XYZ file of C-alpha atoms in Angstrom:
746
model
C 221.030 4.095 82.573
C 221.238 4.680 86.310
C 224.353 2.961 87.627
C 223.081 -0.457 88.634
C 225.138 -0.682 91.804
C 223.385 2.419 93.124
C 220.138 0.454 93.267
C 221.821 -2.180 95.394
C 220.950 -4.702 92.703
C 217.803 -5.626 94.617
C 215.779 -3.282 92.456
C 217.324 -4.337 89.197
C 217.376 -8.104 89.169
C 214.443 -10.217 88.185
C 213.879 -13.730 87.026
C 214.080 -13.333 83.263
C 212.597 -15.861 80.882
C 213.523 -16.278 77.240
C 210.852 -15.696 74.628
C 209.715 -19.159 73.667
C 205.997 -18.770 73.037
C 205.096 -18.753 69.349
C 202.457 -16.172 68.685
C 200.865 -14.610 65.663
C 201.907 -11.113 64.811
C 200.453 -7.887 63.533
C 200.297 -7.598 59.736
C 198.521 -4.285 59.329
C 199.018 -4.071 55.548
C 197.135 -7.343 55.008
C 193.409 -7.757 55.686
C 191.045 -10.631 55.046
C 193.853 -13.120 54.433
C 192.471 -16.180 52.616
C 194.199 -19.499 52.008
C 193.904 -20.650 48.380
C 195.803 -23.967 48.334
C 195.880 -26.820 50.794
C 198.857 -29.160 50.959
C 202.026 -29.727 48.997
C 204.430 -27.043 47.798
C 202.597 -24.174 46.077
C 204.490 -21.086 44.993
C 204.995 -18.288 42.464
C 201.333 -17.450 42.028
C 200.783 -14.604 39.545
C 197.615 -12.761 38.473
C 195.994 -12.805 35.063
C 195.694 -9.409 33.293
C 192.167 -8.812 34.633
C 192.983 -10.218 38.082
C 190.416 -13.035 38.099
C 192.841 -15.993 37.828
C 196.237 -17.130 39.073
C 198.905 -19.347 37.601
C 201.176 -21.100 40.065
C 203.654 -23.939 40.259
C 202.775 -26.949 42.376
C 204.571 -29.993 43.736
C 202.139 -32.352 45.438
C 202.528 -36.115 45.466
C 198.870 -36.413 46.457
C 198.067 -35.077 42.952
C 200.690 -37.342 41.367
C 202.864 -34.269 40.804
C 206.346 -35.168 42.016
C 208.044 -31.967 40.811
C 206.820 -28.517 39.839
C 204.011 -28.259 37.280
C 201.934 -25.231 36.321
C 198.327 -25.021 37.499
C 195.608 -22.404 37.142
C 193.255 -21.228 39.887
C 190.010 -19.373 39.229
C 189.597 -16.658 41.878
C 185.866 -16.388 41.118
C 185.296 -19.830 42.695
C 182.964 -19.934 45.690
C 185.393 -22.025 47.718
C 188.949 -23.290 47.422
C 190.168 -26.834 47.971
C 192.407 -29.451 46.357
C 189.944 -29.692 43.421
C 190.221 -25.986 42.569
C 193.500 -26.364 40.687
C 193.581 -27.018 36.934
C 196.765 -28.380 35.317
C 197.882 -26.175 32.407
C 201.399 -27.518 31.761
C 202.239 -30.854 30.124
C 202.683 -32.739 33.387
C 206.105 -33.852 32.123
C 209.571 -32.807 33.227
C 209.895 -29.834 35.596
C 208.417 -26.380 35.042
C 208.968 -22.981 36.597
C 207.865 -19.356 36.604
C 204.554 -19.165 34.763
C 203.067 -15.836 33.673
C 199.957 -14.801 31.758
C 200.231 -13.491 28.225
C 198.433 -10.199 27.445
C 195.285 -11.932 26.100
C 194.738 -13.775 29.414
C 194.137 -16.945 27.360
C 197.729 -18.158 27.203
C 200.528 -18.592 29.683
C 204.288 -18.353 29.489
C 206.463 -20.810 31.403
C 209.762 -22.713 31.299
C 209.945 -26.478 31.135
C 212.439 -29.350 30.811
C 209.942 -31.754 29.187
C 211.499 -31.609 25.707
C 214.747 -33.080 27.040
C 213.242 -35.668 29.390
C 209.731 -36.455 30.604
C 211.090 -37.417 34.037
C 211.726 -34.939 36.828
C 215.370 -33.837 36.849
C 217.216 -34.677 40.056
C 217.205 -31.884 42.646
C 220.641 -30.589 43.724
C 222.309 -31.879 46.846
C 223.880 -29.452 49.332
C 227.631 -28.946 49.018
C 229.447 -28.289 52.290
C 226.055 -27.817 53.891
C 225.074 -24.970 51.529
C 221.550 -24.754 50.154
C 221.694 -24.634 46.343
C 219.402 -23.844 43.437
C 219.626 -25.921 40.260
C 219.972 -24.018 36.998
C 218.668 -26.827 34.812
C 220.182 -26.435 31.324
C 217.153 -28.212 29.840
C 214.818 -25.296 30.648
C 213.338 -23.515 27.643
C 210.462 -21.048 27.509
C 207.076 -21.965 25.997
C 203.642 -20.461 25.408
C 200.619 -22.676 26.133
C 196.874 -22.241 26.100
C 194.800 -22.746 29.244
C 194.050 -26.344 28.252
C 197.743 -27.237 28.482
C 198.490 -27.256 24.741
C 201.857 -25.735 23.847
C 201.360 -23.249 21.034
C 204.885 -21.860 20.658
C 208.476 -22.394 21.830
C 210.235 -19.055 22.423
C 213.796 -20.180 23.248
C 215.957 -22.999 21.950
C 219.523 -22.094 22.895
C 221.858 -24.362 24.917
C 221.599 -23.873 28.659
C 219.186 -22.249 31.059
C 216.341 -20.036 29.758
C 213.617 -19.398 32.347
C 211.981 -16.937 34.754
C 210.021 -15.200 31.995
C 207.546 -12.365 32.683
C 205.444 -10.057 30.501
C 205.386 -6.249 30.644
C 202.061 -4.686 31.708
C 201.778 -2.929 28.324
C 201.967 -6.357 26.655
C 204.931 -5.486 24.433
C 207.936 -7.181 26.085
C 209.045 -10.418 27.725
C 211.978 -10.391 30.171
C 213.775 -13.543 31.278
C 217.040 -14.985 32.637
C 219.453 -16.843 30.390
C 222.958 -18.317 30.565
C 223.557 -17.947 26.820
C 226.362 -15.402 27.430
C 228.115 -17.749 29.832
C 226.666 -15.982 32.876
C 223.132 -15.661 34.269
C 221.927 -12.363 32.801
C 218.616 -10.648 32.072
C 217.327 -10.446 28.510
C 214.265 -8.960 26.842
C 212.461 -9.848 23.643
C 209.350 -8.621 21.952
C 206.116 -10.399 22.830
C 206.468 -12.630 19.724
C 210.008 -13.700 20.670
C 211.837 -11.385 18.271
C 214.281 -8.542 18.936
C 216.371 -10.300 21.608
C 218.486 -7.939 23.767
C 220.854 -8.558 26.680
C 220.023 -6.191 29.560
C 222.545 -6.913 32.352
C 226.246 -7.687 32.123
C 227.610 -7.838 35.688
C 229.023 -11.134 36.940
C 226.478 -12.894 39.121
C 223.011 -14.396 39.052
C 220.558 -11.781 37.754
C 217.056 -13.228 37.926
C 213.517 -13.171 39.200
C 212.794 -9.909 37.371
C 209.480 -8.069 37.028
C 208.431 -4.973 35.125
C 207.259 -1.771 36.739
C 203.590 -0.961 36.178
C 204.521 1.658 33.567
C 206.657 -0.998 31.784
C 209.733 1.257 31.883
C 211.829 -0.478 34.573
C 212.855 -3.911 35.788
C 213.383 -4.996 39.377
C 215.417 -8.149 40.020
C 217.588 -10.090 42.457
C 221.314 -10.365 41.924
C 224.149 -12.221 43.630
C 227.002 -10.061 42.201
C 230.020 -11.681 43.940
C 232.772 -9.180 44.797
C 235.716 -10.965 46.438
C 238.074 -13.348 44.645
C 236.826 -16.188 46.855
C 233.156 -15.409 46.176
C 233.786 -15.080 42.431
C 235.550 -18.460 42.324
C 232.756 -20.139 44.270
C 230.123 -18.629 41.961
C 231.937 -19.764 38.808
C 232.661 -23.226 40.184
C 229.002 -23.756 41.080
C 227.771 -22.311 37.795
C 229.949 -24.818 35.938
C 227.845 -27.476 37.710
C 224.590 -25.655 36.806
C 224.160 -24.528 40.401
C 223.888 -21.250 42.312
C 224.003 -20.576 46.060
C 221.157 -18.103 46.714
C 222.424 -17.026 50.138
C 223.794 -13.583 49.160
C 221.466 -11.565 46.946
C 220.390 -7.923 46.822
C 217.587 -6.114 44.997
C 218.437 -4.019 41.916
C 216.501 -1.939 39.390
C 217.328 -0.758 35.886
C 215.600 0.675 32.868
C 214.344 -1.922 30.375
C 217.364 -1.161 28.168
C 219.750 -1.862 31.078
C 220.606 1.761 31.799
C 220.361 3.435 35.210
C 221.318 0.275 37.113
C 220.806 0.823 40.857
C 221.318 -1.371 43.906
C 218.262 -0.818 46.118
C 219.033 -2.987 49.143
C 222.284 -3.439 50.998
C 221.040 -5.768 53.694
C 223.153 -8.901 53.339
C 221.915 -12.492 53.177
C 219.139 -13.378 50.709
C 216.897 -10.602 49.378
C 214.775 -11.857 46.505
C 211.313 -12.226 44.893
C 210.915 -8.466 44.342
C 207.822 -6.849 42.861
C 206.922 -3.206 42.278
C 204.314 -1.580 44.506
C 201.395 -0.177 42.433
C 202.916 3.308 42.762
C 206.222 2.087 41.241
C 207.883 4.062 44.056
C 208.341 1.075 46.381
C 209.377 -2.556 46.080
C 208.006 -5.479 48.069
C 210.363 -8.458 48.448
C 211.272 -11.459 50.584
C 214.325 -11.411 52.850
C 216.087 -13.226 55.660
C 218.515 -10.346 56.363
C 217.084 -10.031 59.859
C 217.483 -13.679 60.795
C 220.071 -14.783 63.346
C 218.877 -18.336 63.822
C 217.937 -20.640 61.000
C 215.404 -20.213 58.268
C 213.196 -17.127 58.404
C 211.927 -15.245 55.359
C 209.537 -12.329 55.750
C 208.083 -9.833 53.297
C 209.517 -6.325 53.478
C 208.907 -3.150 51.510
C 211.420 -0.447 50.635
C 211.360 2.823 48.684
C 213.132 2.757 45.306
C 215.790 5.069 46.789
C 216.643 2.400 49.379
C 214.943 4.165 52.307
C 211.960 3.403 54.568
C 212.461 -0.334 54.901
C 209.435 -1.804 56.672
C 208.349 -5.289 57.615
C 205.093 -6.518 56.048
C 204.670 -10.098 57.327
C 205.423 -11.463 60.776
C 203.694 -14.827 60.868
C 205.499 -18.119 60.119
C 209.050 -18.593 58.868
C 208.552 -18.414 55.111
C 206.783 -15.678 53.188
C 207.764 -14.979 49.582
C 206.662 -14.443 45.951
C 204.468 -11.376 46.540
C 202.518 -9.934 43.618
C 199.969 -7.131 43.541
C 196.765 -7.567 41.562
C 196.466 -5.391 38.432
C 194.221 -2.950 40.308
C 196.616 -2.837 43.288
C 193.925 -3.863 45.764
C 195.098 -7.434 46.444
C 198.372 -9.120 47.320
C 199.014 -12.788 46.599
C 201.976 -14.516 48.257
C 203.277 -17.909 49.334
C 203.729 -18.846 52.983
C 204.159 -21.840 55.266
C 201.691 -20.374 57.777
C 198.776 -22.586 58.785
C 200.505 -25.666 57.369
C 199.021 -29.071 58.101
C 202.346 -30.854 57.582
C 205.991 -29.793 57.903
C 207.559 -28.158 54.820
C 204.162 -27.310 53.319
C 203.890 -24.044 51.409
C 200.551 -22.623 50.351
C 199.283 -19.634 48.421
C 197.386 -16.858 50.206
C 195.569 -13.756 49.038
C 194.822 -10.635 51.069
C 193.346 -7.189 50.713
C 196.217 -4.687 50.572
C 196.022 -1.856 53.101
C 198.216 1.103 52.258
C 200.246 2.292 55.242
C 200.900 5.763 56.582
C 204.436 6.894 55.715
C 204.507 9.050 58.852
C 204.359 5.880 60.961
C 207.761 4.598 59.830
C 210.726 5.494 62.053
C 213.294 7.529 60.127
C 216.989 6.630 60.595
C 218.021 10.146 59.502
C 215.974 11.711 62.298
C 217.254 9.221 64.853
C 220.840 9.906 63.805
C 220.304 13.678 63.955
C 219.031 13.505 67.535
C 221.712 11.113 68.789
C 224.536 12.972 67.038
C 223.630 16.273 68.661
C 222.781 14.978 72.133
C 225.986 12.896 72.266
C 228.222 15.654 70.901
C 231.083 17.186 72.887
C 229.188 20.488 72.798
C 226.822 19.161 75.477
C 229.711 18.025 77.719
C 227.972 14.816 78.774
C 224.598 16.323 79.809
C 225.248 16.174 83.573
C 222.120 17.055 85.549
C 222.274 20.719 86.540
C 224.942 21.600 83.971
C 224.938 23.918 80.987
C 225.013 20.817 78.774
C 221.790 19.573 80.367
C 220.184 22.954 79.616
C 221.241 22.796 75.961
C 219.818 19.286 75.668
C 216.560 20.365 77.342
C 216.233 23.343 74.984
C 216.818 21.058 71.981
C 214.128 18.618 73.129
C 211.622 21.416 73.835
C 212.267 22.896 70.395
C 211.519 19.508 68.812
C 208.276 19.201 70.804
C 207.195 22.678 69.774
C 207.923 21.986 66.097
C 205.636 18.950 66.306
C 202.823 21.086 67.703
C 202.720 19.217 71.018
C 201.279 20.878 74.097
C 203.368 21.566 77.206
C 202.743 19.005 79.935
C 201.754 21.486 82.661
C 201.798 25.180 83.559
C 202.236 26.170 79.888
C 205.814 24.920 79.954
C 207.631 21.877 78.642
C 210.044 22.194 81.563
C 209.483 20.580 84.944
C 212.183 21.596 87.412
C 213.248 19.773 90.579
C 215.852 20.057 93.331
C 217.761 17.297 95.099
C 221.065 16.428 96.732
C 223.821 14.464 95.038
C 225.668 11.922 97.173
C 229.278 12.485 96.116
C 230.804 10.233 98.771
C 229.250 6.752 98.440
C 230.802 5.643 101.734
C 229.435 8.494 103.851
C 226.417 7.670 106.013
C 225.853 11.071 107.603
C 225.209 13.117 104.456
C 228.628 14.708 104.559
C 229.757 15.600 101.085
C 226.232 15.765 99.725
C 225.786 18.574 97.214
C 222.635 20.533 96.396
C 221.699 20.204 92.736
C 218.803 20.879 90.373
C 217.480 19.313 87.194
C 214.822 19.700 84.538
C 212.450 17.193 82.980
C 211.160 18.049 79.497
C 207.608 16.817 78.948
C 205.033 17.246 76.168
C 201.410 16.164 75.733
C 199.561 14.859 72.673
C 195.887 15.473 73.340
C 193.683 13.070 71.386
C 190.676 13.821 73.630
C 190.839 10.207 74.755
C 189.819 8.709 78.087
C 193.249 7.156 78.683
C 196.874 8.197 78.435
C 200.167 6.401 77.729
C 203.571 7.743 78.771
C 206.587 7.149 76.549
C 209.765 8.159 78.350
C 213.551 8.103 78.498
C 216.217 9.934 80.471
C 218.379 12.474 78.662
C 220.991 13.187 81.365
C 224.345 11.427 81.552
C 227.623 11.637 83.481
C 229.072 14.914 82.264
C 232.786 14.973 83.126
C 232.265 12.360 85.849
C 231.670 15.012 88.499
C 229.254 12.694 90.324
C 231.597 9.674 90.301
C 229.448 7.278 88.271
C 232.009 6.414 85.579
C 233.191 2.824 85.197
C 236.544 4.079 83.866
C 239.060 4.764 86.651
C 240.579 8.236 86.870
C 238.201 9.659 84.270
C 237.395 12.961 85.988
C 237.468 15.723 83.405
C 236.759 13.397 80.452
C 233.515 13.935 78.522
C 231.092 11.034 78.887
C 228.848 11.592 75.857
C 226.399 8.771 76.593
C 225.335 8.054 73.016
C 223.719 4.769 73.980
C 223.033 5.883 77.565
C 220.732 7.501 76.752
C 220.749 9.623 73.638
C 219.463 6.488 71.913
C 216.333 6.315 74.079
C 215.698 10.058 73.742
C 215.918 9.778 69.944
C 213.374 6.955 70.082
C 210.956 9.048 72.148
C 211.324 12.079 69.863
C 210.753 9.933 66.786
C 207.676 8.324 68.355
C 206.394 11.798 69.170
C 206.705 12.649 65.464
C 205.101 9.378 64.325
C 202.124 9.724 66.677
C 201.534 13.432 66.148
C 202.042 13.606 62.361
C 200.250 10.441 61.269
C 196.724 10.405 59.845
C 195.262 8.416 62.737
C 193.716 9.856 65.860
C 194.782 7.327 68.472
C 192.556 5.853 71.165
C 194.870 7.282 73.811
C 196.542 10.555 74.670
C 200.338 10.454 74.851
C 202.811 12.024 77.261
C 206.382 12.201 75.966
C 208.642 12.530 79.017
C 212.399 13.088 78.895
C 213.866 12.862 82.387
C 216.952 14.281 84.000
C 218.592 13.133 87.233
C 218.276 9.459 86.279
C 221.970 8.756 86.699
C 221.826 10.135 90.265
C 218.989 7.826 91.290
C 215.873 8.212 89.074
C 215.364 11.693 90.540
C 213.476 13.310 87.653
C 211.099 10.430 87.027
C 210.342 10.155 90.751
C 209.488 13.855 90.773
C 207.113 13.500 87.814
C 205.511 10.343 89.213
C 204.692 12.037 92.532
C 202.203 14.429 90.936
C 201.255 12.477 87.808
C 197.913 11.082 88.957
C 196.656 14.462 90.107
C 197.241 15.795 86.580
C 196.481 12.646 84.583
C 194.561 10.086 86.634
C 193.890 8.027 83.503
C 197.471 6.888 82.731
C 197.278 3.220 81.695
C 200.936 2.464 80.911
C 204.476 3.839 80.946
C 206.932 2.739 78.227
C 210.617 3.353 79.031
C 213.445 3.302 76.477
C 216.909 3.239 78.053
C 220.020 2.133 76.154
C 218.429 0.883 72.928
C 221.412 1.781 70.746
C 223.748 -1.180 70.901
C 221.842 -4.125 69.446
C 224.380 -6.938 69.253
C 225.034 -9.515 66.532
C 222.515 -11.873 68.130
C 219.908 -9.067 68.019
C 219.246 -9.502 71.722
C 216.674 -7.205 73.300
C 215.287 -7.336 76.831
C 211.737 -6.142 77.433
C 211.100 -5.652 81.130
C 207.829 -5.163 82.970
C 205.811 -7.711 81.027
C 204.429 -9.031 84.308
C 202.893 -5.685 85.286
C 199.759 -6.278 83.208
C 198.199 -9.569 82.047
C 198.052 -8.561 78.365
C 201.639 -7.370 78.032
C 203.301 -10.712 77.291
C 200.968 -11.405 74.367
C 201.353 -7.895 72.956
C 205.143 -7.883 73.227
C 205.413 -11.344 71.653
C 202.979 -10.543 68.891
C 204.756 -7.442 67.683
C 208.431 -8.323 68.013
C 210.640 -7.457 65.032
C 211.651 -10.310 62.764
C 214.924 -11.909 63.773
C 215.128 -10.284 67.199
C 215.869 -12.567 70.139
C 213.665 -11.040 72.797
C 214.142 -11.851 76.469
C 211.127 -11.167 78.687
C 211.618 -9.806 82.204
C 208.416 -9.817 84.292
C 209.681 -7.394 86.960
C 208.211 -3.904 87.167
C 211.269 -2.574 88.990
C 214.624 -2.176 87.324
C 217.620 0.121 86.955
C 215.774 2.865 85.076
C 212.897 5.344 85.171
C 209.998 2.924 84.677
C 210.527 1.910 88.316
C 209.204 5.290 89.490
C 205.897 4.677 87.733
C 205.604 1.021 88.675
C 205.821 2.106 92.313
C 202.720 4.247 91.660
C 200.805 1.164 90.448
C 201.139 1.957 86.747
C 201.875 -0.909 84.319
C 205.288 -0.471 82.701
C 207.447 -1.816 79.888
C 211.211 -1.324 79.608
C 213.163 -1.700 76.330
C 216.917 -2.287 76.708
C 219.640 -3.736 74.433
C 222.060 -4.475 77.270
C 225.300 -3.250 78.760
C 228.636 -3.275 76.931
C 232.293 -2.358 77.405
C 231.552 1.342 76.839
C 228.864 1.530 79.545
C 229.432 4.650 81.689
C 232.724 5.365 79.946
C 233.898 8.267 77.767
C 233.916 5.810 74.842
C 230.086 5.574 74.636
C 230.036 7.604 71.404
C 227.684 8.032 68.469
C 229.821 6.127 65.964
C 229.074 2.885 67.844
C 225.281 3.188 67.605
C 223.442 0.425 65.748
C 220.811 2.435 63.866
C 219.189 -0.694 62.473
C 218.435 -1.637 66.062
C 217.254 1.815 67.167
C 214.890 2.087 64.197
C 213.446 -1.388 64.659
C 212.959 -0.909 68.391
C 211.260 2.449 67.818
C 208.893 0.820 65.317
C 208.388 -2.021 67.821
C 207.361 0.395 70.582
C 204.955 2.092 68.152
C 203.247 -1.234 67.436
C 203.129 -2.146 71.123
C 201.574 1.207 72.051
C 199.017 0.843 69.256
C 197.929 -2.485 70.756
C 197.863 -1.256 74.360
C 195.668 1.716 73.513
C 193.053 -0.608 72.001
C 192.590 -2.525 75.259
C 189.354 -1.779 77.097
C 191.177 -2.100 80.400
C 194.864 -2.302 81.335
C 195.001 -4.087 84.657
C 197.989 -3.399 86.942
C 199.731 -6.412 88.449
C 202.405 -6.302 91.106
C 205.437 -8.382 90.199
C 207.544 -10.470 92.525
C 210.935 -9.009 93.247
C 212.343 -12.375 94.189
C 211.623 -11.547 97.797
C 212.729 -15.029 98.718
C 216.169 -14.090 97.445
C 217.848 -11.696 99.836
C 220.627 -9.805 98.124
C 223.742 -10.307 100.288
C 226.094 -7.498 101.248
C 229.622 -7.719 99.969
C 232.842 -5.751 100.420
C 234.694 -6.624 97.230
C 234.209 -6.277 93.497
C 235.334 -8.330 90.520
C 234.817 -5.474 88.071
C 232.472 -7.028 85.533
C 229.197 -6.033 83.902
C 226.910 -9.052 84.256
C 224.203 -10.211 81.888
C 221.208 -10.437 84.231
C 219.478 -13.094 82.142
C 219.392 -16.453 83.923
C 221.016 -18.696 81.295
C 221.449 -21.508 83.810
C 225.068 -22.303 82.888
C 226.777 -19.536 84.839
C 226.967 -15.756 84.867
C 227.453 -14.411 81.343
C 229.825 -11.428 81.332
C 228.763 -8.492 79.143
C 231.764 -6.303 79.903
C 234.932 -5.974 81.974
C 235.913 -2.727 83.704
C 239.452 -1.526 83.090
C 241.972 -1.826 85.927
C 239.716 -3.943 88.138
C 240.469 -7.500 89.338
C 238.774 -9.270 86.402
C 240.630 -7.121 83.876
C 243.954 -7.710 85.641
C 243.367 -11.473 85.616
C 242.579 -11.585 81.872
C 238.832 -12.256 82.118
C 237.063 -11.133 78.932
C 233.616 -9.964 77.862
C 231.769 -13.035 76.599
C 233.239 -15.340 79.257
C 230.836 -17.286 81.472
C 231.706 -17.128 85.178
C 231.080 -20.512 86.824
C 233.153 -20.577 90.036
C 234.969 -18.359 92.547
C 237.158 -20.596 94.696
C 234.882 -23.475 95.698
C 231.749 -21.337 95.340
C 229.725 -22.336 92.251
C 227.819 -19.758 90.205
C 224.716 -20.434 88.133
C 223.339 -16.890 87.795
C 223.658 -13.396 89.231
C 222.406 -14.263 92.719
C 224.976 -17.030 93.030
C 227.645 -14.548 91.949
C 226.612 -12.061 94.630
C 226.467 -14.803 97.230
C 230.038 -15.829 96.371
C 231.238 -12.209 96.588
C 229.622 -11.799 100.010
C 231.950 -14.473 101.427
C 235.108 -12.596 100.417
C 237.150 -9.854 102.057
C 239.456 -7.261 100.552
C 242.830 -8.859 99.794
C 241.491 -12.406 99.378
C 243.026 -14.332 96.485
C 240.971 -17.037 94.775
C 240.969 -19.217 91.694
C 238.216 -18.008 89.371
C 236.899 -20.320 86.639
C 235.240 -19.083 83.467
C 234.045 -20.883 80.344
C 235.488 -19.457 77.138
C 234.484 -20.937 73.777
C 233.201 -24.004 75.594
C 236.429 -24.633 77.520
C 237.117 -23.962 81.235
C 239.833 -21.436 82.063
C 241.020 -20.848 85.639
C 242.800 -17.634 86.627
C 244.058 -16.269 89.936
C 242.209 -13.155 91.125
C 243.116 -10.872 94.017
C 240.002 -9.098 95.282
């Protein structure tokens, strides 16, 4: 990213608003979504063998059902309402996990009714933890569709539940505590030939067979640390489990070839095999940073190609494919009429295009090479820049993309570098040259979208842009700034050129040089763009997308440059991301060059950090989860933009009423430009500058310099403008909610 101070801040600061508008999101794998239940708590809906019925468990006081009972729903009905459900359990005790027997005329489920006709008491949280009850009264029964129990399959002390039938009709798998731990077991369809399948300590449950009946997929808690093991055992002794840490596993039906499929953290559960048996769909909150948010995801059985399936609402779980693989049924709290309602939905399943999933291996390959010492920091005009340009052009050629102009991917430009920032007469300026690398995807469309990023960085600090003092001669690899953005552009070029879809727009993939010296390369391209491509409708810029923080904070700038952008950006945001919207079309990166030519722009940016413009911005600090999700996000956003009949350009206010004051001193911090309203949030502190010397830390909130109060970045700059070199002031910051005052000499 172009050093922000070089834009005099006036270009880079905008009023930024937090994402607070709830909006529905793109769910491209699901079409014709239909709501099947209305009111209450409806979950775990599973298809009959021929796919024409569902069994599900329901709690609904309006039906007189105060805890889960099993109901049947006929999918051939003309309409669905509260009268569509038919009770098929006894109506006594609590039931769970129903499943059709092979004849389609009987169901399998667990119930507590034999021990007590009343509903067992639900568990209360312990130390604020959400808990599941493992009711020891559960046993497994077979019943006909009129609710008559025809057989009891288990009768051992403790929990026996979560039973499912293999597609070939030969086996039943279930979870039991009969060994002293919650393990998976199988038995023949008549209840004989009982076998224990899993043995690892932890809750193994919620299993389903693969479509060829050879494998099981299940959730497991598998505690590892001494503390976690003790907590698990202590809770289990009370017939409780804490379902907050679970991963997805598979094994053969005899327990062999046990594999952990996910390694995502938090709660990953309700897995089910995709019809191909090569993928698993499941529910997860691994992405969530705030509160309760479960979405459906899908992952390959080798643990790769994780992709988000649902976006709408905060609870989506219990997915199951119809026997023919054409439908998906799931539970969700979308479209609820009352809080805490969960209903069952069915949708046509739309198979996705594997080419349209961003690949972490490709992203890592690009970033690792571009940020390697071999390229010596990719300074514009250097040998390292040439190596990077050659690498990018080779990637474009391998994808079959056309050169942008003049039968060449390379667009060269000349300029002068200002080596002495204090000189006003041009003394010390140095002639330099750079090369943009640009490719074209020709879809024969009437409109074109640019996806861009800069690939240059600071080299050995020859141009004096480093934030580390005395760093001349040190390699500044710029992994985040901006190998991360380049990798995103190259991966999007692959996704858009190798997928099965012919998009409604042409695409220009532009990798700029000279950005760190003042957006030189992008300005050069923008000058002649409209003569070559007068139909450009948007420019998407990716700069520093590699350091997604623990809060999953992402800023999307430029949303005010076209009326539809806010809706599109909101609609497609990745689950769990905390997106901040910046309306301004101008900012400290290459999208500014295109905004100034009246082209709508969007700017994706994960923020500054302590390694910004330092030799320490290396590949090992890249958050690949973030890069992959942002790349997928940009793909979805572009897909929506290209469908618009018209993309109207809107000029954005640059806070013209706020005049950026001149100042002679520096504190040496990297500010968070978001207006939080409680002070200036500090993203980073520069070594050997006043803030560093005074003990100010990244994460502090600057609220006062002397008597000058600070609410946001403009207040900070106003306070600095009143100071002279050598002034000494008390500076107050908030740290962990407490004020700290330090003495700072400016």
